[in-house]
JSON list of C-alpha atoms in Angstrom, two decimals:
[
{"chain": "A", "resi": 109, "resn": "UNK", "atom": "CA", "xyz": [106.34, 106.52, 93.02]},
{"chain": "A", "resi": 110, "resn": "UNK", "atom": "CA", "xyz": [108.48, 107.75, 95.91]},
{"chain": "A", "resi": 111, "resn": "UNK", "atom": "CA", "xyz": [110.88, 105.39, 97.59]},
{"chain": "A", "resi": 112, "resn": "UNK", "atom": "CA", "xyz": [109.98, 105.02, 101.25]},
{"chain": "A", "resi": 113, "resn": "UNK", "atom": "CA", "xyz": [112.39, 104.69, 104.15]},
{"chain": "A", "resi": 114, "resn": "UNK", "atom": "CA", "xyz": [110.65, 101.53, 105.36]},
{"chain": "A", "resi": 115, "resn": "UNK", "atom": "CA", "xyz": [108.46, 98.84, 103.93]},
{"chain": "A", "resi": 116, "resn": "UNK", "atom": "CA", "xyz": [106.17, 96.67, 106.05]},
{"chain": "A", "resi": 117, "resn": "UNK", "atom": "CA", "xyz": [105.34, 93.35, 104.43]},
{"chain": "A", "resi": 118, "resn": "UNK", "atom": "CA", "xyz": [102.23, 92.00, 106.13]},
{"chain": "A", "resi": 119, "resn": "UNK", "atom": "CA", "xyz": [101.69, 88.29, 105.55]},
{"chain": "A", "resi": 120, "resn": "UNK", "atom": "CA", "xyz": [98.10, 87.74, 104.41]},
{"chain": "A", "resi": 121, "resn": "UNK", "atom": "CA", "xyz": [98.57, 84.12, 103.39]},
{"chain": "A", "resi": 122, "resn": "UNK", "atom": "CA", "xyz": [95.50, 81.94, 103.90]},
{"chain": "A", "resi": 123, "resn": "UNK", "atom": "CA", "xyz": [95.79, 78.21, 104.50]},
{"chain": "A", "resi": 124, "resn": "UNK", "atom": "CA", "xyz": [92.83, 75.83, 104.53]},
{"chain": "A", "resi": 125, "resn": "UNK", "atom": "CA", "xyz": [90.83, 75.79, 107.75]},
{"chain": "A", "resi": 126, "resn": "UNK", "atom": "CA", "xyz": [92.14, 73.26, 110.23]},
{"chain": "A", "resi": 127, "resn": "UNK", "atom": "CA", "xyz": [95.75, 73.40, 109.03]},
{"chain": "A", "resi": 128, "resn": "UNK", "atom": "CA", "xyz": [97.97, 72.80, 112.09]},
{"chain": "A", "resi": 129, "resn": "UNK", "atom": "CA", "xyz": [100.14, 75.86, 111.43]},
{"chain": "A", "resi": 130, "resn": "UNK", "atom": "CA", "xyz": [97.16, 78.14, 111.01]},
{"chain": "A", "resi": 131, "resn": "UNK", "atom": "CA", "xyz": [97.57, 81.20, 108.84]},
{"chain": "A", "resi": 132, "resn": "UNK", "atom": "CA", "xyz": [98.09, 84.91, 109.20]},
{"chain": "A", "resi": 133, "resn": "UNK", "atom": "CA", "xyz": [94.91, 85.69, 107.26]},
{"chain": "A", "resi": 134, "resn": "UNK", "atom": "CA", "xyz": [92.83, 83.57, 109.63]},
{"chain": "A", "resi": 135, "resn": "UNK", "atom": "CA", "xyz": [94.33, 85.57, 112.52]},
{"chain": "A", "resi": 136, "resn": "UNK", "atom": "CA", "xyz": [93.24, 88.94, 111.15]},
{"chain": "A", "resi": 137, "resn": "UNK", "atom": "CA", "xyz": [96.15, 89.95, 108.91]},
{"chain": "A", "resi": 138, "resn": "UNK", "atom": "CA", "xyz": [93.95, 91.43, 106.16]},
{"chain": "A", "resi": 139, "resn": "UNK", "atom": "CA", "xyz": [92.35, 93.80, 108.67]},
{"chain": "A", "resi": 140, "resn": "UNK", "atom": "CA", "xyz": [95.77, 94.50, 110.17]},
{"chain": "A", "resi": 141, "resn": "UNK", "atom": "CA", "xyz": [97.15, 95.54, 106.78]},
{"chain": "A", "resi": 142, "resn": "UNK", "atom": "CA", "xyz": [94.15, 97.81, 106.17]},
{"chain": "A", "resi": 143, "resn": "UNK", "atom": "CA", "xyz": [94.57, 99.45, 109.60]},
{"chain": "A", "resi": 144, "resn": "UNK", "atom": "CA", "xyz": [98.29, 100.03, 109.01]},
{"chain": "A", "resi": 145, "resn": "UNK", "atom": "CA", "xyz": [97.62, 101.69, 105.65]},
{"chain": "A", "resi": 146, "resn": "UNK", "atom": "CA", "xyz": [94.86, 103.84, 107.14]},
{"chain": "A", "resi": 147, "resn": "UNK", "atom": "CA", "xyz": [96.93, 105.01, 110.13]},
{"chain": "A", "resi": 148, "resn": "UNK", "atom": "CA", "xyz": [100.06, 105.67, 108.04]},
{"chain": "A", "resi": 149, "resn": "UNK", "atom": "CA", "xyz": [98.01, 107.83, 105.68]},
{"chain": "A", "resi": 150, "resn": "UNK", "atom": "CA", "xyz": [96.32, 109.69, 108.57]},
{"chain": "A", "resi": 151, "resn": "UNK", "atom": "CA", "xyz": [99.71, 110.49, 110.07]},
{"chain": "A", "resi": 152, "resn": "UNK", "atom": "CA", "xyz": [101.17, 111.68, 106.77]},
{"chain": "A", "resi": 153, "resn": "UNK", "atom": "CA", "xyz": [103.74, 108.88, 106.59]},
{"chain": "A", "resi": 154, "resn": "UNK", "atom": "CA", "xyz": [102.38, 106.78, 103.73]},
{"chain": "A", "resi": 155, "resn": "UNK", "atom": "CA", "xyz": [103.60, 108.94, 100.84]},
{"chain": "A", "resi": 156, "resn": "UNK", "atom": "CA", "xyz": [107.25, 109.27, 101.83]},
{"chain": "A", "resi": 157, "resn": "UNK", "atom": "CA", "xyz": [108.16, 107.35, 104.98]},
{"chain": "A", "resi": 158, "resn": "UNK", "atom": "CA", "xyz": [106.52, 103.94, 105.40]},
{"chain": "A", "resi": 159, "resn": "UNK", "atom": "CA", "xyz": [104.60, 101.75, 102.98]},
{"chain": "A", "resi": 160, "resn": "UNK", "atom": "CA", "xyz": [102.48, 98.83, 104.16]},
{"chain": "A", "resi": 161, "resn": "UNK", "atom": "CA", "xyz": [102.34, 96.05, 101.55]},
{"chain": "A", "resi": 162, "resn": "UNK", "atom": "CA", "xyz": [100.78, 92.61, 101.57]},
{"chain": "A", "resi": 163, "resn": "UNK", "atom": "CA", "xyz": [102.94, 89.53, 101.35]},
{"chain": "A", "resi": 164, "resn": "UNK", "atom": "CA", "xyz": [102.46, 85.84, 100.83]},
{"chain": "A", "resi": 165, "resn": "UNK", "atom": "CA", "xyz": [103.77, 83.40, 103.45]},
{"chain": "A", "resi": 166, "resn": "UNK", "atom": "CA", "xyz": [106.73, 84.58, 105.54]},
{"chain": "A", "resi": 167, "resn": "UNK", "atom": "CA", "xyz": [107.25, 81.06, 107.00]},
{"chain": "A", "resi": 168, "resn": "UNK", "atom": "CA", "xyz": [106.42, 81.91, 110.60]},
{"chain": "A", "resi": 169, "resn": "UNK", "atom": "CA", "xyz": [102.75, 80.91, 110.58]},
{"chain": "A", "resi": 170, "resn": "UNK", "atom": "CA", "xyz": [102.75, 79.86, 114.24]},
{"chain": "A", "resi": 171, "resn": "UNK", "atom": "CA", "xyz": [103.53, 83.44, 115.37]},
{"chain": "A", "resi": 172, "resn": "UNK", "atom": "CA", "xyz": [101.25, 85.25, 112.94]},
{"chain": "A", "resi": 173, "resn": "UNK", "atom": "CA", "xyz": [100.11, 87.70, 111.96]},
{"chain": "A", "resi": 174, "resn": "UNK", "atom": "CA", "xyz": [103.68, 88.51, 110.96]},
{"chain": "A", "resi": 175, "resn": "UNK", "atom": "CA", "xyz": [105.21, 91.65, 109.48]},
{"chain": "A", "resi": 176, "resn": "UNK", "atom": "CA", "xyz": [108.65, 91.80, 107.85]},
{"chain": "A", "resi": 177, "resn": "UNK", "atom": "CA", "xyz": [110.25, 95.24, 108.26]},
{"chain": "A", "resi": 178, "resn": "UNK", "atom": "CA", "xyz": [112.72, 96.31, 105.60]},
{"chain": "A", "resi": 179, "resn": "UNK", "atom": "CA", "xyz": [115.40, 97.54, 105.21]},
{"chain": "A", "resi": 180, "resn": "UNK", "atom": "CA", "xyz": [115.76, 97.02, 108.98]},
{"chain": "A", "resi": 181, "resn": "UNK", "atom": "CA", "xyz": [115.58, 93.27, 108.40]},
{"chain": "A", "resi": 182, "resn": "UNK", "atom": "CA", "xyz": [113.55, 92.11, 111.39]},
{"chain": "A", "resi": 183, "resn": "UNK", "atom": "CA", "xyz": [110.07, 90.72, 111.88]},
{"chain": "A", "resi": 184, "resn": "UNK", "atom": "CA", "xyz": [107.17, 91.45, 114.16]},
{"chain": "A", "resi": 185, "resn": "UNK", "atom": "CA", "xyz": [104.93, 88.57, 115.20]},
{"chain": "A", "resi": 186, "resn": "UNK", "atom": "CA", "xyz": [101.66, 88.01, 117.04]},
{"chain": "A", "resi": 187, "resn": "UNK", "atom": "CA", "xyz": [100.62, 91.49, 115.90]},
{"chain": "A", "resi": 188, "resn": "UNK", "atom": "CA", "xyz": [97.10, 92.65, 116.75]},
{"chain": "A", "resi": 189, "resn": "UNK", "atom": "CA", "xyz": [95.08, 95.62, 115.57]},
{"chain": "A", "resi": 190, "resn": "UNK", "atom": "CA", "xyz": [95.72, 97.28, 118.93]},
{"chain": "A", "resi": 191, "resn": "UNK", "atom": "CA", "xyz": [99.48, 97.25, 118.20]},
{"chain": "A", "resi": 192, "resn": "UNK", "atom": "CA", "xyz": [99.32, 99.36, 115.03]},
{"chain": "A", "resi": 193, "resn": "UNK", "atom": "CA", "xyz": [99.67, 102.79, 116.63]},
{"chain": "A", "resi": 194, "resn": "UNK", "atom": "CA", "xyz": [102.54, 101.62, 118.83]},
{"chain": "A", "resi": 195, "resn": "UNK", "atom": "CA", "xyz": [104.35, 100.20, 115.79]},
{"chain": "A", "resi": 196, "resn": "UNK", "atom": "CA", "xyz": [103.93, 103.48, 113.90]},
{"chain": "A", "resi": 197, "resn": "UNK", "atom": "CA", "xyz": [105.03, 105.49, 116.96]},
{"chain": "A", "resi": 198, "resn": "UNK", "atom": "CA", "xyz": [108.14, 103.32, 117.02]},
{"chain": "A", "resi": 199, "resn": "UNK", "atom": "CA", "xyz": [109.01, 104.24, 113.45]},
{"chain": "A", "resi": 200, "resn": "UNK", "atom": "CA", "xyz": [108.50, 107.94, 114.17]},
{"chain": "A", "resi": 201, "resn": "UNK", "atom": "CA", "xyz": [110.64, 107.72, 117.33]},
{"chain": "A", "resi": 202, "resn": "UNK", "atom": "CA", "xyz": [113.33, 105.52, 115.75]},
{"chain": "A", "resi": 203, "resn": "UNK", "atom": "CA", "xyz": [112.71, 102.43, 117.87]},
{"chain": "A", "resi": 204, "resn": "UNK", "atom": "CA", "xyz": [111.30, 98.93, 117.56]},
{"chain": "A", "resi": 205, "resn": "UNK", "atom": "CA", "xyz": [108.42, 97.53, 119.59]},
{"chain": "A", "resi": 206, "resn": "UNK", "atom": "CA", "xyz": [110.58, 94.93, 121.30]},
{"chain": "A", "resi": 207, "resn": "UNK", "atom": "CA", "xyz": [107.72, 92.85, 122.72]},
{"chain": "A", "resi": 208, "resn": "UNK", "atom": "CA", "xyz": [106.62, 92.10, 119.12]},
{"chain": "A", "resi": 209, "resn": "UNK", "atom": "CA", "xyz": [110.06, 91.49, 117.60]},
{"chain": "A", "resi": 210, "resn": "UNK", "atom": "CA", "xyz": [110.56, 87.80, 116.81]},
{"chain": "A", "resi": 211, "resn": "UNK", "atom": "CA", "xyz": [113.34, 86.08, 118.73]},
{"chain": "A", "resi": 212, "resn": "UNK", "atom": "CA", "xyz": [115.59, 83.44, 117.13]},
{"chain": "A", "resi": 213, "resn": "UNK", "atom": "CA", "xyz": [113.45, 80.73, 118.78]},
{"chain": "A", "resi": 214, "resn": "UNK", "atom": "CA", "xyz": [110.29, 82.10, 117.14]},
{"chain": "A", "resi": 215, "resn": "UNK", "atom": "CA", "xyz": [111.66, 81.17, 113.72]},
{"chain": "A", "resi": 216, "resn": "UNK", "atom": "CA", "xyz": [111.70, 77.46, 114.61]},
{"chain": "A", "resi": 217, "resn": "UNK", "atom": "CA", "xyz": [108.46, 75.67, 113.86]},
{"chain": "A", "resi": 218, "resn": "UNK", "atom": "CA", "xyz": [107.21, 74.06, 117.08]},
{"chain": "A", "resi": 219, "resn": "UNK", "atom": "CA", "xyz": [107.79, 70.30, 117.16]},
{"chain": "A", "resi": 220, "resn": "UNK", "atom": "CA", "xyz": [104.11, 69.46, 117.72]},
{"chain": "A", "resi": 221, "resn": "UNK", "atom": "CA", "xyz": [103.18, 71.37, 114.55]},
{"chain": "A", "resi": 222, "resn": "UNK", "atom": "CA", "xyz": [105.80, 69.49, 112.52]},
{"chain": "A", "resi": 223, "resn": "UNK", "atom": "CA", "xyz": [104.43, 66.18, 113.84]},
{"chain": "A", "resi": 224, "resn": "UNK", "atom": "CA", "xyz": [100.82, 67.09, 113.02]},
{"chain": "A", "resi": 225, "resn": "UNK", "atom": "CA", "xyz": [101.78, 68.33, 109.55]},
{"chain": "A", "resi": 226, "resn": "UNK", "atom": "CA", "xyz": [103.54, 65.02, 108.92]},
{"chain": "A", "resi": 227, "resn": "UNK", "atom": "CA", "xyz": [100.49, 63.08, 110.19]},
{"chain": "A", "resi": 228, "resn": "UNK", "atom": "CA", "xyz": [102.33, 61.73, 113.24]},
{"chain": "A", "resi": 229, "resn": "UNK", "atom": "CA", "xyz": [100.08, 63.06, 116.00]}
]
């Protein structure tokens, strides 16, 4: 197996329906992972450049679907199928898709979700 330059860890965690945080799987992450793999292969990047892998929870459910990008050590959030080609173009061109990069505030679970999860609605 060849070592790739980048690894995309796509959260495909599924929480029970109705969970306040939601889940990446419920927001289309499984399809997102499949599209990434397909497009990377079509563009000849899958074997040596970029590997798309599934991941369990990345702890940013409220901004899912989420993708951890390594070794660059940043995360994309709120990713949709329509974003896949732009993300791949970014890797080819050596840039990030800034509108999808999580900000420091995105890593903080919203207060209303913490209250609902604790049963204090």
